[in-house]
Amino acid sequence: LVLLAGYPGDLQRVLASNVGFKGNVLLRVELPDPTPAEVSRMFLMKLGHKGLVPGEGLSVEYLSELLEGNTDEDWRAERNGRVAGPLLQAPGGG
């Protein structure tokens, strides 16, 4: 069993690099980029795993609105779910 993970374009180049390799890939699953709400849930989960408690008003809905209002879909897609981690490293984030 071999699992490959990465961006679709990068994986296409890997598969195209060897005709025999591409022919042996039996199943391909593409996962959609997480929505702002999903990234917000990831952030809040990471916060909890660090033993931190979100302040009053810091909700999935509030964080989602911030992400949607201050980033665009392309920016989020480039970073995928990795947006949640750096938020904890931001000043005041722990």
Short mmCIF file of N, CA and C in Angstrom, two decimals:
data_model
loop_
_atom_site.label_atom_id
_atom_site.label_comp_id
_atom_site.label_asym_id
_atom_site.label_seq_id
_atom_site.Cartn_x
_atom_site.Cartn_y
_atom_site.Cartn_z
N LEU A 1 0.84 -1.16 0.00
CA LEU A 1 0.00 0.00 0.00
C LEU A 1 0.89 1.23 0.00
N VAL A 2 0.64 2.11 -0.93
CA VAL A 2 1.39 3.37 -1.03
C VAL A 2 0.39 4.50 -1.07
N LEU A 3 0.58 5.48 -0.20
CA LEU A 3 -0.26 6.66 -0.19
C LEU A 3 0.58 7.85 -0.64
N LEU A 4 0.06 8.60 -1.56
CA LEU A 4 0.70 9.83 -2.00
C LEU A 4 -0.19 10.99 -1.60
N ALA A 5 0.40 12.01 -1.06
CA ALA A 5 -0.37 13.19 -0.68
C ALA A 5 0.36 14.42 -1.21
N GLY A 6 -0.40 15.36 -1.68
CA GLY A 6 0.20 16.59 -2.18
C GLY A 6 -0.79 17.38 -3.00
N TYR A 7 -0.29 18.42 -3.60
CA TYR A 7 -1.13 19.25 -4.45
C TYR A 7 -1.39 18.53 -5.77
N PRO A 8 -2.59 18.68 -6.33
CA PRO A 8 -2.95 17.94 -7.55
C PRO A 8 -1.94 18.10 -8.69
N GLY A 9 -1.48 19.31 -8.96
CA GLY A 9 -0.52 19.53 -10.04
C GLY A 9 0.79 18.81 -9.80
N ASP A 10 1.27 18.86 -8.56
CA ASP A 10 2.53 18.18 -8.22
C ASP A 10 2.38 16.67 -8.37
N LEU A 11 1.25 16.14 -7.92
CA LEU A 11 1.03 14.69 -8.03
C LEU A 11 0.88 14.26 -9.48
N GLN A 12 0.28 15.11 -10.30
CA GLN A 12 0.16 14.78 -11.73
C GLN A 12 1.54 14.65 -12.36
N ARG A 13 2.46 15.55 -11.98
CA ARG A 13 3.83 15.47 -12.52
C ARG A 13 4.53 14.19 -12.08
N VAL A 14 4.31 13.79 -10.84
CA VAL A 14 4.91 12.55 -10.34
C VAL A 14 4.36 11.36 -11.12
N LEU A 15 3.04 11.32 -11.27
CA LEU A 15 2.43 10.20 -11.99
C LEU A 15 2.83 10.18 -13.46
N ALA A 16 2.97 11.35 -14.06
CA ALA A 16 3.33 11.43 -15.48
C ALA A 16 4.80 11.10 -15.72
N SER A 17 5.61 11.12 -14.67
CA SER A 17 7.04 10.89 -14.84
C SER A 17 7.37 9.45 -15.22
N ASN A 18 6.43 8.54 -15.00
CA ASN A 18 6.68 7.15 -15.30
C ASN A 18 5.36 6.49 -15.68
N VAL A 19 5.25 6.06 -16.94
CA VAL A 19 4.00 5.48 -17.44
C VAL A 19 3.58 4.27 -16.63
N GLY A 20 4.52 3.42 -16.26
CA GLY A 20 4.20 2.23 -15.47
C GLY A 20 3.70 2.59 -14.08
N PHE A 21 4.24 3.63 -13.53
CA PHE A 21 3.83 4.08 -12.21
C PHE A 21 2.37 4.51 -12.23
N LYS A 22 2.01 5.33 -13.22
CA LYS A 22 0.64 5.82 -13.32
C LYS A 22 -0.35 4.66 -13.50
N GLY A 23 0.04 3.65 -14.26
CA GLY A 23 -0.83 2.51 -14.50
C GLY A 23 -1.09 1.67 -13.26
N ASN A 24 -0.22 1.78 -12.26
CA ASN A 24 -0.38 0.99 -11.04
C ASN A 24 -1.14 1.72 -9.94
N VAL A 25 -1.52 2.95 -10.20
CA VAL A 25 -2.31 3.69 -9.21
C VAL A 25 -3.76 3.26 -9.41
N LEU A 26 -4.29 2.53 -8.43
CA LEU A 26 -5.62 1.95 -8.56
C LEU A 26 -6.73 2.90 -8.12
N LEU A 27 -6.44 3.74 -7.18
CA LEU A 27 -7.48 4.60 -6.63
C LEU A 27 -6.90 5.97 -6.37
N ARG A 28 -7.65 6.95 -6.76
CA ARG A 28 -7.23 8.34 -6.53
C ARG A 28 -8.38 9.07 -5.83
N VAL A 29 -8.07 9.68 -4.71
CA VAL A 29 -9.07 10.41 -3.93
C VAL A 29 -8.56 11.83 -3.75
N GLU A 30 -9.35 12.79 -4.19
CA GLU A 30 -9.00 14.19 -3.98
C GLU A 30 -9.91 14.75 -2.90
N LEU A 31 -9.31 15.31 -1.89
CA LEU A 31 -10.06 15.91 -0.81
C LEU A 31 -10.17 17.41 -1.05
N PRO A 32 -11.35 17.96 -0.86
CA PRO A 32 -11.50 19.40 -1.07
C PRO A 32 -10.77 20.20 0.01
N ASP A 33 -10.42 21.43 -0.33
CA ASP A 33 -9.81 22.30 0.67
C ASP A 33 -10.82 22.56 1.77
N PRO A 34 -10.34 22.69 3.00
CA PRO A 34 -11.27 22.95 4.10
C PRO A 34 -11.91 24.33 3.97
N THR A 35 -13.14 24.42 4.40
CA THR A 35 -13.86 25.69 4.38
C THR A 35 -13.34 26.55 5.55
N PRO A 36 -13.64 27.85 5.53
CA PRO A 36 -13.26 28.67 6.69
C PRO A 36 -13.82 28.13 8.00
N ALA A 37 -15.02 27.59 7.98
CA ALA A 37 -15.59 27.02 9.20
C ALA A 37 -14.78 25.80 9.66
N GLU A 38 -14.34 24.96 8.74
CA GLU A 38 -13.54 23.79 9.10
C GLU A 38 -12.18 24.22 9.65
N VAL A 39 -11.56 25.23 9.03
CA VAL A 39 -10.28 25.74 9.54
C VAL A 39 -10.48 26.31 10.94
N SER A 40 -11.58 26.99 11.16
CA SER A 40 -11.88 27.56 12.47
C SER A 40 -12.03 26.46 13.51
N ARG A 41 -12.70 25.38 13.14
CA ARG A 41 -12.84 24.24 14.07
C ARG A 41 -11.47 23.63 14.38
N MET A 42 -10.61 23.52 13.35
CA MET A 42 -9.26 22.99 13.56
C MET A 42 -8.50 23.87 14.55
N PHE A 43 -8.61 25.18 14.36
CA PHE A 43 -7.93 26.11 15.25
C PHE A 43 -8.40 25.94 16.69
N LEU A 44 -9.70 25.89 16.88
CA LEU A 44 -10.24 25.75 18.23
C LEU A 44 -9.85 24.40 18.86
N MET A 45 -9.76 23.36 18.05
CA MET A 45 -9.31 22.06 18.56
C MET A 45 -7.84 22.14 18.99
N LYS A 46 -7.00 22.79 18.16
CA LYS A 46 -5.59 22.95 18.50
C LYS A 46 -5.44 23.77 19.78
N LEU A 47 -6.26 24.77 19.91
CA LEU A 47 -6.27 25.61 21.11
C LEU A 47 -6.55 24.74 22.34
N GLY A 48 -7.58 23.90 22.24
CA GLY A 48 -7.94 23.01 23.34
C GLY A 48 -6.85 22.00 23.65
N HIS A 49 -6.16 21.47 22.62
CA HIS A 49 -5.09 20.50 22.84
C HIS A 49 -3.92 21.13 23.58
N LYS A 50 -3.77 22.44 23.46
CA LYS A 50 -2.71 23.14 24.19
C LYS A 50 -3.16 23.55 25.59
N GLY A 51 -4.39 23.18 25.94
CA GLY A 51 -4.91 23.52 27.26
C GLY A 51 -5.41 24.95 27.36
N LEU A 52 -5.61 25.59 26.23
CA LEU A 52 -6.08 26.97 26.21
C LEU A 52 -7.59 27.01 26.01
N VAL A 53 -8.21 28.00 26.56
CA VAL A 53 -9.66 28.15 26.47
C VAL A 53 -9.95 29.41 25.65
N PRO A 54 -10.79 29.30 24.61
CA PRO A 54 -11.09 30.49 23.82
C PRO A 54 -11.84 31.53 24.64
N GLY A 55 -11.53 32.79 24.37
CA GLY A 55 -12.23 33.88 25.05
C GLY A 55 -13.68 33.95 24.62
N GLU A 56 -14.44 34.67 25.40
CA GLU A 56 -15.86 34.83 25.10
C GLU A 56 -16.01 35.47 23.72
N GLY A 57 -16.86 34.90 22.92
CA GLY A 57 -17.11 35.42 21.57
C GLY A 57 -16.22 34.82 20.50
N LEU A 58 -15.18 34.09 20.90
CA LEU A 58 -14.30 33.45 19.92
C LEU A 58 -14.94 32.13 19.52
N SER A 59 -15.71 32.18 18.47
CA SER A 59 -16.49 31.02 18.03
C SER A 59 -16.10 30.63 16.62
N VAL A 60 -16.58 29.49 16.19
CA VAL A 60 -16.36 29.04 14.81
C VAL A 60 -16.91 30.09 13.85
N GLU A 61 -18.08 30.61 14.15
CA GLU A 61 -18.71 31.59 13.26
C GLU A 61 -17.87 32.86 13.16
N TYR A 62 -17.39 33.36 14.30
CA TYR A 62 -16.60 34.58 14.32
C TYR A 62 -15.28 34.39 13.56
N LEU A 63 -14.59 33.29 13.85
CA LEU A 63 -13.33 33.01 13.16
C LEU A 63 -13.54 32.82 11.66
N SER A 64 -14.62 32.16 11.29
CA SER A 64 -14.93 31.96 9.87
C SER A 64 -15.11 33.29 9.15
N GLU A 65 -15.83 34.19 9.80
CA GLU A 65 -16.04 35.52 9.21
C GLU A 65 -14.71 36.25 9.04
N LEU A 66 -13.83 36.15 10.05
CA LEU A 66 -12.52 36.78 9.95
C LEU A 66 -11.71 36.20 8.79
N LEU A 67 -11.70 34.88 8.67
CA LEU A 67 -10.96 34.24 7.58
C LEU A 67 -11.51 34.64 6.22
N GLU A 68 -12.81 34.62 6.09
CA GLU A 68 -13.42 34.97 4.81
C GLU A 68 -13.20 36.43 4.46
N GLY A 69 -13.24 37.31 5.47
CA GLY A 69 -13.11 38.74 5.22
C GLY A 69 -11.69 39.22 5.02
N ASN A 70 -10.70 38.45 5.50
CA ASN A 70 -9.31 38.90 5.45
C ASN A 70 -8.41 38.06 4.57
N THR A 71 -8.97 37.03 3.95
CA THR A 71 -8.21 36.19 3.02
C THR A 71 -9.09 35.91 1.81
N ASP A 72 -8.48 35.42 0.76
CA ASP A 72 -9.30 35.01 -0.38
C ASP A 72 -9.15 33.50 -0.57
N GLU A 73 -10.00 32.96 -1.41
CA GLU A 73 -10.04 31.51 -1.60
C GLU A 73 -8.70 30.95 -2.08
N ASP A 74 -8.03 31.68 -2.98
CA ASP A 74 -6.73 31.22 -3.48
C ASP A 74 -5.69 31.13 -2.37
N TRP A 75 -5.67 32.15 -1.52
CA TRP A 75 -4.71 32.17 -0.40
C TRP A 75 -4.95 30.98 0.50
N ARG A 76 -6.23 30.74 0.84
CA ARG A 76 -6.57 29.61 1.71
C ARG A 76 -6.23 28.29 1.02
N ALA A 77 -6.49 28.19 -0.28
CA ALA A 77 -6.22 26.95 -1.00
C ALA A 77 -4.73 26.63 -1.01
N GLU A 78 -3.89 27.66 -1.15
CA GLU A 78 -2.44 27.44 -1.15
C GLU A 78 -1.97 26.88 0.19
N ARG A 79 -2.64 27.26 1.25
CA ARG A 79 -2.23 26.86 2.59
C ARG A 79 -3.03 25.68 3.13
N ASN A 80 -4.14 25.38 2.48
CA ASN A 80 -4.99 24.27 2.88
C ASN A 80 -5.32 24.40 4.35
N GLY A 81 -5.30 23.34 5.11
CA GLY A 81 -5.64 23.39 6.53
C GLY A 81 -4.53 23.94 7.39
N ARG A 82 -3.37 24.24 6.78
CA ARG A 82 -2.23 24.74 7.55
C ARG A 82 -2.45 26.15 8.08
N VAL A 83 -3.57 26.76 7.79
CA VAL A 83 -3.86 28.09 8.30
C VAL A 83 -4.06 28.03 9.81
N ALA A 84 -4.62 26.96 10.32
CA ALA A 84 -4.96 26.86 11.74
C ALA A 84 -3.72 26.89 12.64
N GLY A 85 -2.67 26.20 12.27
CA GLY A 85 -1.47 26.14 13.10
C GLY A 85 -0.80 27.48 13.34
N PRO A 86 -0.49 28.22 12.26
CA PRO A 86 0.17 29.52 12.46
C PRO A 86 -0.65 30.52 13.29
N LEU A 87 -1.96 30.35 13.30
CA LEU A 87 -2.77 31.25 14.12
C LEU A 87 -2.39 31.12 15.60
N LEU A 88 -2.01 29.91 16.01
CA LEU A 88 -1.60 29.71 17.40
C LEU A 88 -0.23 30.31 17.68
N GLN A 89 0.58 30.46 16.63
CA GLN A 89 1.92 30.98 16.79
C GLN A 89 1.95 32.51 16.69
N ALA A 90 0.85 33.11 16.26
CA ALA A 90 0.79 34.56 16.13
C ALA A 90 0.95 35.21 17.50
N PRO A 91 1.43 36.46 17.53
CA PRO A 91 1.57 37.14 18.83
C PRO A 91 0.29 37.05 19.63
N GLY A 92 0.43 36.62 20.86
CA GLY A 92 -0.72 36.47 21.74
C GLY A 92 -1.45 35.16 21.56
N GLY A 93 -1.01 34.33 20.60
CA GLY A 93 -1.70 33.08 20.33
C GLY A 93 -1.16 31.89 21.10
N GLY A 94 -0.11 32.05 21.87
CA GLY A 94 0.39 30.94 22.68
C GLY A 94 1.68 30.44 22.28
#
